[in-house]
Amino acid sequence: MSRYTGAVCRYCRREGEKLFLKGSRCYSEKCAYQRRSYAPGQHGQGRKKASEYGSQLRMKQKARRFYGVQESQFAKYFDIAVKHQGITGENLLRILESRMDNIVYRAGFANSRKEARQLVTHRHFMINGKRINIPSYLLKEGDILSVRSIDLDKIKGAIEANSARPKPAWMDVSENTATILRLPDRNEIDTNVDEQFIVEFYSR
């Protein structure tokens, strides 16, 4: 599977808003989007009117990059969302929010989703007492994520740095555990995307 290894700040500039992909750097003066808030490339500052398809594509790309998901996996999540009861777009966002790397980030155990993926891959977390090293693992209501390496400097630093950050109401976070109380409602997901555009994109 291919993996993007370039500068992720280009993603923020391309989507026209901060996606908070680099943790604390996104809040500092070093933020690339803050310094150059236009699309990358030689035509980045040109004005182009987006077509209906272009708007749908950009929204899909924004959501995919926000959660750090590859194209094929994102399409798979959409297929799962279609089969679930309820509104497809909201189902899709709930699936993305229930990924293990996102839970680690939301609980404040990592400074970014990219850092969370690395920590999960290196077996620093458990789910219901079992070691899980799959960032895309989907948690369910009642699952308990716990930190195996609470003394690891990177995790300790993240917990201290994010101690004041509000935690989601749909999970119960303690010093080294996060319990999934329920899956989030749409108004509890702060991802700045219009999921209807994504549904329209895949329904063409």
Coordinates of N, CA, C and O in Angstrom, one line a residue, residues 64-177:
R64 N -10.5 12.6 4.1 CA -9.5 11.6 4.0 C -8.2 12.0 4.6 O -7.5 11.2 5.4
R65 N -7.7 13.2 4.3 CA -6.5 13.7 4.9 C -6.6 14.0 6.3 O -5.6 13.9 7.1
F66 N -7.7 14.5 6.8 CA -7.9 14.9 8.2 C -7.7 13.6 9.1 O -7.0 13.7 10.1
Y67 N -8.2 12.5 8.6 CA -8.1 11.3 9.4 C -6.9 10.4 9.0 O -6.6 9.4 9.6
G68 N -6.2 10.8 7.9 CA -5.0 10.1 7.5 C -5.3 8.7 7.0 O -4.6 7.7 7.3
V69 N -6.4 8.6 6.1 CA -6.8 7.3 5.6 C -6.5 7.3 4.1 O -6.7 8.2 3.4
Q70 N -6.1 6.1 3.6 CA -5.8 5.9 2.2 C -7.1 5.8 1.4 O -8.2 5.5 2.0
E71 N -7.0 6.0 0.1 CA -8.2 6.1 -0.7 C -9.0 4.8 -0.7 O -10.2 4.9 -0.5
S72 N -8.4 3.7 -0.9 CA -9.1 2.4 -0.9 C -9.8 2.1 0.4 O -10.9 1.6 0.5
Q73 N -9.1 2.5 1.5 CA -9.7 2.3 2.8 C -10.9 3.2 3.1 O -11.9 2.8 3.7
F74 N -10.8 4.4 2.6 CA -11.9 5.4 2.7 C -13.1 4.9 2.0 O -14.2 5.0 2.5
A75 N -12.9 4.4 0.8 CA -14.0 3.8 0.0 C -14.6 2.6 0.7 O -15.9 2.5 0.6
K76 N -13.8 1.8 1.3 CA -14.3 0.7 2.1 C -15.2 1.2 3.2 O -16.3 0.6 3.5
Y77 N -14.8 2.2 3.9 CA -15.6 2.7 5.0 C -16.9 3.3 4.5 O -17.9 3.1 5.2
F78 N -16.9 3.9 3.3 CA -18.2 4.4 2.8 C -19.1 3.2 2.5 O -20.3 3.3 2.8
D79 N -18.6 2.1 2.0 CA -19.4 1.0 1.7 C -20.1 0.4 3.0 O -21.2 0.0 3.0
I80 N -19.3 0.4 4.1 CA -19.8 0.0 5.4 C -20.9 0.9 5.8 O -21.9 0.5 6.4
A81 N -20.6 2.2 5.7 CA -21.6 3.3 6.1 C -22.9 3.1 5.4 O -24.0 3.4 6.0
V82 N -22.9 2.8 4.1 CA -24.1 2.6 3.3 C -25.0 1.5 3.9 O -26.2 1.6 3.9
K83 N -24.3 0.4 4.3 CA -25.0 -0.8 4.8 C -25.6 -0.6 6.2 O -26.5 -1.3 6.6
H84 N -25.1 0.4 7.0 CA -25.6 0.6 8.3 C -26.9 1.4 8.3 O -27.2 2.2 7.3
Q85 N -27.7 1.2 9.3 CA -28.9 2.0 9.4 C -28.6 3.5 9.7 O -27.6 3.7 10.4
G86 N -29.4 4.4 9.3 CA -29.2 5.8 9.6 C -28.7 6.6 8.4 O -28.8 6.1 7.2
I87 N -28.2 7.8 8.6 CA -27.7 8.7 7.5 C -26.3 8.3 7.2 O -25.4 8.2 8.0
T88 N -26.1 8.0 5.9 CA -24.8 7.5 5.4 C -23.6 8.4 5.8 O -22.6 7.9 6.3
G89 N -23.8 9.7 5.6 CA -22.7 10.6 5.8 C -22.3 10.6 7.3 O -21.1 10.6 7.6
E90 N -23.3 10.6 8.2 CA -23.0 10.6 9.6 C -22.4 9.2 10.0 O -21.5 9.2 10.9
N91 N -22.9 8.1 9.4 CA -22.3 6.8 9.7 C -20.8 6.8 9.3 O -20.0 6.2 10.1
L92 N -20.5 7.4 8.2 CA -19.1 7.4 7.7 C -18.2 8.2 8.8 O -17.1 7.7 9.1
L93 N -18.7 9.3 9.2 CA -17.9 10.1 10.2 C -17.7 9.3 11.5 O -16.6 9.3 12.2
R94 N -18.8 8.6 11.9 CA -18.7 7.8 13.2 C -17.6 6.7 13.0 O -16.9 6.4 13.9
I95 N -17.6 6.0 11.8 CA -16.6 5.0 11.6 C -15.2 5.6 11.7 O -14.3 5.0 12.3
L96 N -15.0 6.7 11.1 CA -13.7 7.4 11.1 C -13.3 7.7 12.5 O -12.1 7.6 12.9
E97 N -14.2 8.2 13.3 CA -14.0 8.6 14.7 C -13.6 7.4 15.5 O -12.9 7.6 16.5
S98 N -14.1 6.2 15.2 CA -13.9 5.1 16.0 C -12.6 4.3 15.7 O -12.3 3.3 16.4
R99 N -11.8 4.8 14.8 CA -10.5 4.2 14.5 C -9.6 4.3 15.7 O -9.7 5.3 16.5
M100 N -8.8 3.4 15.9 CA -8.0 3.3 17.1 C -7.0 4.5 17.2 O -6.8 5.1 18.2
D101 N -6.4 4.9 16.0 CA -5.5 6.0 16.1 C -6.2 7.3 16.4 O -5.7 8.2 17.1
N102 N -7.4 7.5 16.0 CA -8.2 8.7 16.3 C -8.6 8.7 17.8 O -8.5 9.8 18.4
I103 N -8.9 7.6 18.3 CA -9.3 7.5 19.8 C -8.1 7.9 20.6 O -8.2 8.6 21.6
V104 N -6.9 7.4 20.2 CA -5.6 7.7 20.9 C -5.4 9.2 20.9 O -5.1 9.9 21.9
Y105 N -5.6 9.8 19.7 CA -5.5 11.3 19.6 C -6.5 12.0 20.4 O -6.2 13.0 21.1
R106 N -7.8 11.7 20.2 CA -8.9 12.3 20.9 C -8.7 12.3 22.5 O -9.1 13.2 23.2
A107 N -8.2 11.2 22.9 CA -8.0 11.0 24.4 C -6.8 11.8 24.9 O -6.7 11.9 26.1
G108 N -6.0 12.4 24.0 CA -4.9 13.2 24.5 C -3.6 12.4 24.7 O -2.7 12.9 25.3
F109 N -3.5 11.2 24.2 CA -2.3 10.3 24.4 C -1.3 10.6 23.3 O -0.2 10.0 23.3
A110 N -1.7 11.4 22.3 CA -0.7 11.7 21.2 C -1.1 13.1 20.8 O -2.2 13.6 20.9
N111 N -0.1 13.8 20.2 CA -0.2 15.2 19.8 C -0.9 15.3 18.4 O -1.3 16.4 18.0
S112 N -0.9 14.3 17.6 CA -1.5 14.3 16.3 C -1.9 12.8 15.9 O -1.5 11.9 16.6
R113 N -2.7 12.7 14.9 CA -3.1 11.4 14.5 C -2.0 10.6 13.9 O -1.9 9.4 14.0
K114 N -1.0 11.3 13.2 CA 0.1 10.6 12.7 C 1.0 10.1 13.8 O 1.5 8.9 13.7
E115 N 1.2 10.8 14.9 CA 1.9 10.3 16.0 C 1.2 9.2 16.7 O 1.8 8.2 17.1
A116 N -0.1 9.3 16.7 CA -0.9 8.2 17.3 C -0.8 6.9 16.5 O -0.7 5.8 17.1
R117 N -0.8 7.0 15.2 CA -0.6 5.8 14.4 C 0.8 5.1 14.7 O 0.9 3.9 14.7
Q118 N 1.8 5.9 14.8 CA 3.1 5.4 15.1 C 3.1 4.7 16.5 O 3.7 3.6 16.6
L119 N 2.5 5.3 17.5 CA 2.5 4.7 18.8 C 1.7 3.4 18.8 O 2.1 2.5 19.5
V120 N 0.6 3.4 18.1 CA -0.2 2.2 18.0 C 0.6 1.1 17.3 O 0.6 -0.1 17.8
T121 N 1.2 1.4 16.2 CA 2.0 0.4 15.5 C 3.1 -0.2 16.4 O 3.5 -1.4 16.2
H122 N 3.7 0.6 17.3 CA 4.8 0.2 18.1 C 4.3 -0.5 19.4 O 5.0 -0.7 20.4
R123 N 3.0 -0.9 19.4 CA 2.4 -1.7 20.5 C 2.4 -1.0 21.9 O 2.6 -1.6 22.9
H124 N 2.1 0.3 21.9 CA 2.1 1.0 23.2 C 0.7 1.1 23.8 O 0.5 1.7 24.8
F125 N -0.3 0.5 23.1 CA -1.7 0.5 23.6 C -2.3 -0.8 23.6 O -2.0 -1.7 22.8
M126 N -3.3 -1.0 24.5 CA -4.1 -2.2 24.5 C -5.6 -1.9 24.4 O -6.0 -0.8 24.8
I127 N -6.4 -2.8 23.9 CA -7.8 -2.7 23.9 C -8.4 -3.9 24.6 O -8.2 -5.0 24.3
N128 N -9.2 -3.6 25.7 CA -9.8 -4.6 26.5 C -8.7 -5.6 27.0 O -8.9 -6.8 27.1
G129 N -7.5 -5.1 27.3 CA -6.4 -5.9 27.9 C -5.6 -6.7 26.9 O -4.7 -7.4 27.2
K130 N -5.9 -6.5 25.6 CA -5.1 -7.2 24.5 C -4.3 -6.2 23.7 O -4.8 -5.1 23.4
R131 N -3.1 -6.6 23.4 CA -2.3 -5.7 22.6 C -2.8 -5.6 21.2 O -3.0 -6.6 20.5
I132 N -3.0 -4.4 20.7 CA -3.5 -4.2 19.3 C -2.5 -3.2 18.7 O -2.2 -2.1 19.2
N133 N -2.0 -3.5 17.5 CA -1.1 -2.6 16.8 C -1.6 -2.3 15.4 O -0.8 -2.1 14.5
I134 N -2.9 -2.2 15.3 CA -3.5 -1.9 14.0 C -4.2 -0.5 14.2 O -5.3 -0.4 14.8
P135 N -3.7 0.6 13.6 CA -4.3 1.9 13.7 C -5.7 2.0 13.2 O -6.5 2.8 13.8
S136 N -6.1 1.2 12.3 CA -7.4 1.2 11.7 C -8.4 0.4 12.4 O -9.6 0.3 12.0
Y137 N -8.0 -0.3 13.5 CA -8.9 -1.1 14.3 C -10.1 -0.2 14.8 O -9.9 0.9 15.3
L138 N -11.3 -0.7 14.6 CA -12.5 0.1 15.0 C -13.0 -0.3 16.4 O -13.3 -1.5 16.6
L139 N -13.1 0.7 17.3 CA -13.6 0.4 18.6 C -15.1 0.5 18.6 O -15.7 1.2 17.9
K140 N -15.7 -0.2 19.6 CA -17.1 -0.3 19.8 C -17.5 0.3 21.1 O -16.6 0.5 22.0
E141 N -18.8 0.5 21.3 CA -19.3 1.0 22.6 C -18.9 0.0 23.7 O -19.0 -1.2 23.6
G142 N -18.3 0.5 24.8 CA -17.9 -0.4 25.9 C -16.4 -0.8 25.8 O -15.9 -1.3 26.8
D143 N -15.7 -0.6 24.7 CA -14.3 -0.9 24.6 C -13.5 0.0 25.5 O -13.8 1.2 25.6
I144 N -12.4 -0.6 26.0 CA -11.5 0.2 26.9 C -10.1 0.2 26.3 O -9.5 -0.8 26.1
L145 N -9.6 1.4 25.9 CA -8.3 1.6 25.4 C -7.4 2.0 26.6 O -7.7 2.9 27.3
S146 N -6.3 1.3 26.7 CA -5.4 1.6 27.8 C -3.9 1.8 27.3 O -3.5 1.2 26.3
V147 N -3.2 2.6 28.1 CA -1.8 2.8 27.7 C -0.9 1.8 28.3 O -0.9 1.6 29.6
R148 N -0.1 1.1 27.5 CA 0.9 0.1 28.1 C 2.1 0.8 28.6 O 2.8 0.3 29.5
S149 N 2.5 1.9 27.9 CA 3.8 2.5 28.2 C 3.6 3.9 28.7 O 4.0 4.9 28.1
I150 N 3.0 4.0 29.9 CA 2.6 5.3 30.5 C 3.9 6.1 30.8 O 3.9 7.3 30.9
D151 N 5.1 5.4 30.9 CA 6.3 6.2 31.3 C 7.1 6.6 30.0 O 8.1 7.2 30.1
L152 N 6.6 6.2 28.8 CA 7.2 6.7 27.6 C 7.2 8.2 27.5 O 6.1 8.8 27.6
D153 N 8.3 8.8 27.2 CA 8.4 10.3 27.2 C 7.5 10.9 26.3 O 6.8 11.9 26.6
K154 N 7.3 10.3 25.1 CA 6.4 10.9 24.1 C 5.0 10.9 24.5 O 4.2 11.9 24.4
I155 N 4.5 9.8 25.2 CA 3.2 9.7 25.7 C 3.0 10.6 26.9 O 2.0 11.3 27.0
K156 N 3.9 10.6 27.8 CA 3.9 11.5 29.0 C 3.8 13.0 28.6 O 3.0 13.8 29.1
G157 N 4.6 13.3 27.6 CA 4.6 14.7 27.1 C 3.3 15.1 26.4 O 2.8 16.2 26.6
A158 N 2.7 14.1 25.7 CA 1.4 14.4 25.0 C 0.3 14.6 26.1 O -0.5 15.5 26.0
I159 N 0.3 13.7 27.1 CA -0.7 13.8 28.2 C -0.6 15.2 28.9 O -1.7 15.8 29.2
E160 N 0.6 15.6 29.2 CA 0.8 16.9 29.9 C 0.4 18.1 28.9 O -0.3 19.0 29.4
A161 N 0.8 18.0 27.7 CA 0.5 19.1 26.7 C -1.0 19.2 26.4 O -1.6 20.3 26.2
N162 N -1.7 18.0 26.5 CA -3.2 18.0 26.1 C -4.1 18.0 27.4 O -5.3 17.7 27.2
S163 N -3.5 18.2 28.5 CA -4.4 18.0 29.7 C -5.5 19.0 29.8 O -6.6 18.7 30.3
A164 N -5.3 20.2 29.2 CA -6.4 21.2 29.2 C -7.3 21.1 28.0 O -8.3 21.8 27.9
R165 N -7.0 20.3 27.1 CA -7.8 20.1 25.9 C -9.1 19.4 26.2 O -9.0 18.3 26.8
P166 N -10.2 19.9 25.8 CA -11.5 19.2 26.2 C -11.6 17.8 25.5 O -11.2 17.6 24.4
K167 N -12.0 16.9 26.3 CA -12.1 15.5 25.8 C -13.6 15.3 25.3 O -14.5 15.9 25.9
P168 N -13.8 14.4 24.3 CA -15.1 14.2 23.8 C -16.0 13.6 24.9 O -15.6 12.8 25.7
A169 N -17.3 14.0 24.8 CA -18.3 13.6 25.8 C -18.6 12.1 25.6 O -19.2 11.5 26.6
W170 N -18.3 11.6 24.5 CA -18.7 10.2 24.2 C -17.7 9.2 24.7 O -17.8 8.0 24.5
M171 N -16.6 9.7 25.3 CA -15.6 8.7 25.9 C -15.3 9.2 27.3 O -15.3 10.4 27.6
D172 N -14.9 8.3 28.2 CA -14.5 8.6 29.5 C -13.0 8.4 29.6 O -12.5 7.3 29.5
V173 N -12.2 9.5 29.8 CA -10.8 9.5 29.8 C -10.2 9.7 31.2 O -10.6 10.6 31.9
S174 N -9.4 8.7 31.6 CA -8.7 8.9 32.9 C -7.2 9.1 32.6 O -6.8 9.4 31.5
E175 N -6.4 8.8 33.6 CA -5.0 9.1 33.5 C -4.3 8.2 32.3 O -3.6 8.7 31.6
N176 N -4.7 7.0 32.2 CA -4.1 6.1 31.2 C -5.1 5.2 30.5 O -4.7 4.2 29.9
T177 N -6.4 5.5 30.6 CA -7.4 4.7 29.9 C -8.4 5.7 29.2 O -8.6 6.8 29.6

